[in-house]
XYZ file of C-alpha atoms in Angstrom:
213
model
C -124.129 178.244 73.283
C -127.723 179.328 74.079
C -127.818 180.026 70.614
C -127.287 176.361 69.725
C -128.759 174.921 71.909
C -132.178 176.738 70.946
C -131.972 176.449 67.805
C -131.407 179.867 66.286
C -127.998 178.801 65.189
C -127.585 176.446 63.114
C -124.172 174.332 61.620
C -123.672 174.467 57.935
C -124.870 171.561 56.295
C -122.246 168.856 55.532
C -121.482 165.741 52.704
C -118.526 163.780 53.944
C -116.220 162.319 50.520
C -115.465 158.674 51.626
C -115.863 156.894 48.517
C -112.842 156.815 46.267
C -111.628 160.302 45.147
C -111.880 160.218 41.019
C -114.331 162.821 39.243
C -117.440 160.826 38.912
C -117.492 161.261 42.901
C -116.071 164.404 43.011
C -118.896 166.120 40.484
C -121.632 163.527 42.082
C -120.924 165.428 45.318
C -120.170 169.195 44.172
C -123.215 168.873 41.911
C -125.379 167.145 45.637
C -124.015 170.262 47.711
C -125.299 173.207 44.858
C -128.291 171.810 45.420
C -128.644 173.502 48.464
C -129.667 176.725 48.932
C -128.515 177.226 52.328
C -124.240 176.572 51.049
C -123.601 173.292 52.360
C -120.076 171.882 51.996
C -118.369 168.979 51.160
C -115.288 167.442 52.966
C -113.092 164.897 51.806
C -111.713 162.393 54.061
C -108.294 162.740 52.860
C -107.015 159.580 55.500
C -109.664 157.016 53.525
C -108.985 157.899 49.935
C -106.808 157.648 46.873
C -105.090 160.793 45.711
C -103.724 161.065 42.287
C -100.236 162.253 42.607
C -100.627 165.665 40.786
C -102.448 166.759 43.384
C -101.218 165.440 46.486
C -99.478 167.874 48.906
C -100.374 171.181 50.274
C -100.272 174.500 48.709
C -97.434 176.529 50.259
C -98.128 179.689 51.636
C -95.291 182.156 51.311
C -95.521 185.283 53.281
C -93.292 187.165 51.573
C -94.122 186.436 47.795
C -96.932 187.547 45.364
C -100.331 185.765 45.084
C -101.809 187.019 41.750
C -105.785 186.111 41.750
C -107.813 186.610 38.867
C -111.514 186.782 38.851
C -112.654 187.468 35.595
C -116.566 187.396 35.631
C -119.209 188.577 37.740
C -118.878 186.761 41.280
C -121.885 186.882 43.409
C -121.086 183.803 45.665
C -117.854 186.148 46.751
C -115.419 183.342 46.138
C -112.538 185.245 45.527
C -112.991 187.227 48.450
C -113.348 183.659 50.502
C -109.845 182.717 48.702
C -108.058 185.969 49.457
C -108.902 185.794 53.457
C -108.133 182.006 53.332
C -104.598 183.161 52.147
C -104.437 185.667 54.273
C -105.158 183.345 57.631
C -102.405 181.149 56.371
C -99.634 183.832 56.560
C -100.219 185.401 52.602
C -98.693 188.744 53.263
C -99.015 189.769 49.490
C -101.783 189.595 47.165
C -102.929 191.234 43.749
C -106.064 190.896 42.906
C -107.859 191.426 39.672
C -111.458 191.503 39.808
C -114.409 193.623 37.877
C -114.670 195.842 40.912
C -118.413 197.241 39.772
C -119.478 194.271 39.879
C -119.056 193.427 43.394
C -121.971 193.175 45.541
C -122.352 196.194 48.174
C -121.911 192.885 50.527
C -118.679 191.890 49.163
C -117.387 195.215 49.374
C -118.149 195.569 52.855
C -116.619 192.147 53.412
C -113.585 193.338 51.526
C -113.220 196.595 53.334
C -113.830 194.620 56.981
C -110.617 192.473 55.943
C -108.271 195.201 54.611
C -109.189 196.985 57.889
C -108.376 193.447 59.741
C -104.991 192.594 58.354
C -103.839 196.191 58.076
C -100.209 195.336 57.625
C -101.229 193.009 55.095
C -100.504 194.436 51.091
C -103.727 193.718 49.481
C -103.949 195.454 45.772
C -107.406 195.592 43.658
C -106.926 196.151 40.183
C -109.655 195.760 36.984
C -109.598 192.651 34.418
C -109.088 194.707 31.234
C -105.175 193.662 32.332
C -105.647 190.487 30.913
C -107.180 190.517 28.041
C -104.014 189.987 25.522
C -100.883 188.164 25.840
C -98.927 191.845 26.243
C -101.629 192.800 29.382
C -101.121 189.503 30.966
C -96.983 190.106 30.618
C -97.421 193.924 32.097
C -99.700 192.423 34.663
C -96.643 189.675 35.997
C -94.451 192.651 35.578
C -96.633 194.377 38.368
C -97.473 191.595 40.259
C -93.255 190.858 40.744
C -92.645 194.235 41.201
C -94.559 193.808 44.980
C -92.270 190.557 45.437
C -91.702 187.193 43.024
C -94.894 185.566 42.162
C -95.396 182.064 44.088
C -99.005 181.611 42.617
C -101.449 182.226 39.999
C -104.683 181.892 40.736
C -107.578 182.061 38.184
C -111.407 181.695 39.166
C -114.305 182.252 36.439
C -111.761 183.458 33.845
C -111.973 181.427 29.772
C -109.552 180.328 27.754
C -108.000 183.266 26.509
C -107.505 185.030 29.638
C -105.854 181.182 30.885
C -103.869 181.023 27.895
C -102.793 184.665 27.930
C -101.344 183.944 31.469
C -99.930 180.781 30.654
C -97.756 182.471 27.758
C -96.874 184.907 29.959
C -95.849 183.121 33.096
C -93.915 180.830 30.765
C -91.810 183.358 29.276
C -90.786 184.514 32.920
C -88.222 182.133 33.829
C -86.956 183.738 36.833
C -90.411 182.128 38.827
C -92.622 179.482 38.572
C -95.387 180.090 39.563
C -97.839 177.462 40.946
C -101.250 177.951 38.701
C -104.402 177.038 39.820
C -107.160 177.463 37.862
C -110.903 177.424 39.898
C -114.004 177.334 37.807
C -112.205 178.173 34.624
C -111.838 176.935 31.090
C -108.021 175.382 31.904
C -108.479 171.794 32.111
C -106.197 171.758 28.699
C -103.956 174.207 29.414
C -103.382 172.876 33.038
C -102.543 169.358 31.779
C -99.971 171.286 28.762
C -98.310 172.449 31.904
C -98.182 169.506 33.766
C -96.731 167.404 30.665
C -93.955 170.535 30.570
C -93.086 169.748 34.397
C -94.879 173.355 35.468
C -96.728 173.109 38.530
C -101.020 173.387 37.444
C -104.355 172.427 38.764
C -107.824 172.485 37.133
C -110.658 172.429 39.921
C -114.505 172.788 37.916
C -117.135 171.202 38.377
C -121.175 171.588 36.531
C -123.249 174.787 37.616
C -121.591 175.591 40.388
C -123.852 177.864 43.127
C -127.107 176.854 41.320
C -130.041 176.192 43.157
């Protein structure tokens, strides 16, 4: 509190979404709060507007299935480490992560190795990207992934099309799950709608330069 109230700590900056929720607003804002070098965030008054069906809901947290998250370039901001503990907090038990693990900053690894520490009794499996880089890898990497439990989400951040598509084939031919697929940062916005059109659950979240100052 003395902290606060002195000044030395300080709330992160914050853009409050009122205005109807369509992508002109959405990228006005996201593109407003990269601006800032200090990581402000935006929040979206979900009582005051319209959301399109397709994305209205909540994204179930299972505790005792698979989250498969797949971070296929070079992520200084740490996202995926963000997404992991926000599953976690919300009862993920399971997760399987594939990320370019040289690339991690020493920060993120210390961040990483503070939460497996944390939630001990929590599986949480690092793996490398060259998994995914053909429709066969992608299958083997499912295979693995179901192997810990069945797969209740696919989550892609920073990955292109062909690692999207490879996943998508894959996922499709398993027809004992489906899988929801979310797709952060990533060239999906086609593939996404393909599922949607099929009745497969899919999200595409991107927005211009993200994390660019």
């Amino acid at each position: 509190l003395e902290g606060i109230t002195s000044g030395v700590v300080k709330p992160f900056k914050r853009i409050l979404m009122s205005e109807e929720f369509n992508e002109e607003n959405a990228l006005k804002w996201l593109n407003t709060a990269t601006q800032d070098d200090n990581g402000s965030r935006v929040l979206v008054n979900l009582e005051r507007v319209d959301i399109p069906n397709y994305v209205k809901g909540e994204l179930s947290i299972v505790h005792n299935m698979t989250y498969l998250i797949i971070c296929q370039k070079a992520d200084e901001t740490g996202l995926w480490l963000d997404l992991v503990e926000w599953l976690v907090l919300r009862g993920a038990r399971k997760l399987l992560i594939t990320v370019e693990e040289h690339s991690m900053s020493a920060y993120t690894q210390r961040r990483f190795n503070v939460l497996q520490d944390k939630y001990s009794s929590t599986y949480i499996k690092l793996t490398t990207t060259f998994k995914v880089k053909t429709r066969k890898d992608a299958a083997e990497l499912l295979i693995e992934a179901n192997e810990i439990s069945p797969i209740t989400a696919i989550i892609l951040l920073f990955t292109d099309t062909n690692t999207v598509a490879n996943l998508d084939w894959a996922s499709r031919k398993d027809t004992t799950t489906n899988p929801q697929f979310l797709c952060i940062l990533s060239e999906a916005t086609s593939i996404c709608e393909a599922r949607r059109k099929d009745g497969l659950l899919a999200l595409s979240l991107i927005w211009d330069k993200p994390f660019s100052k």
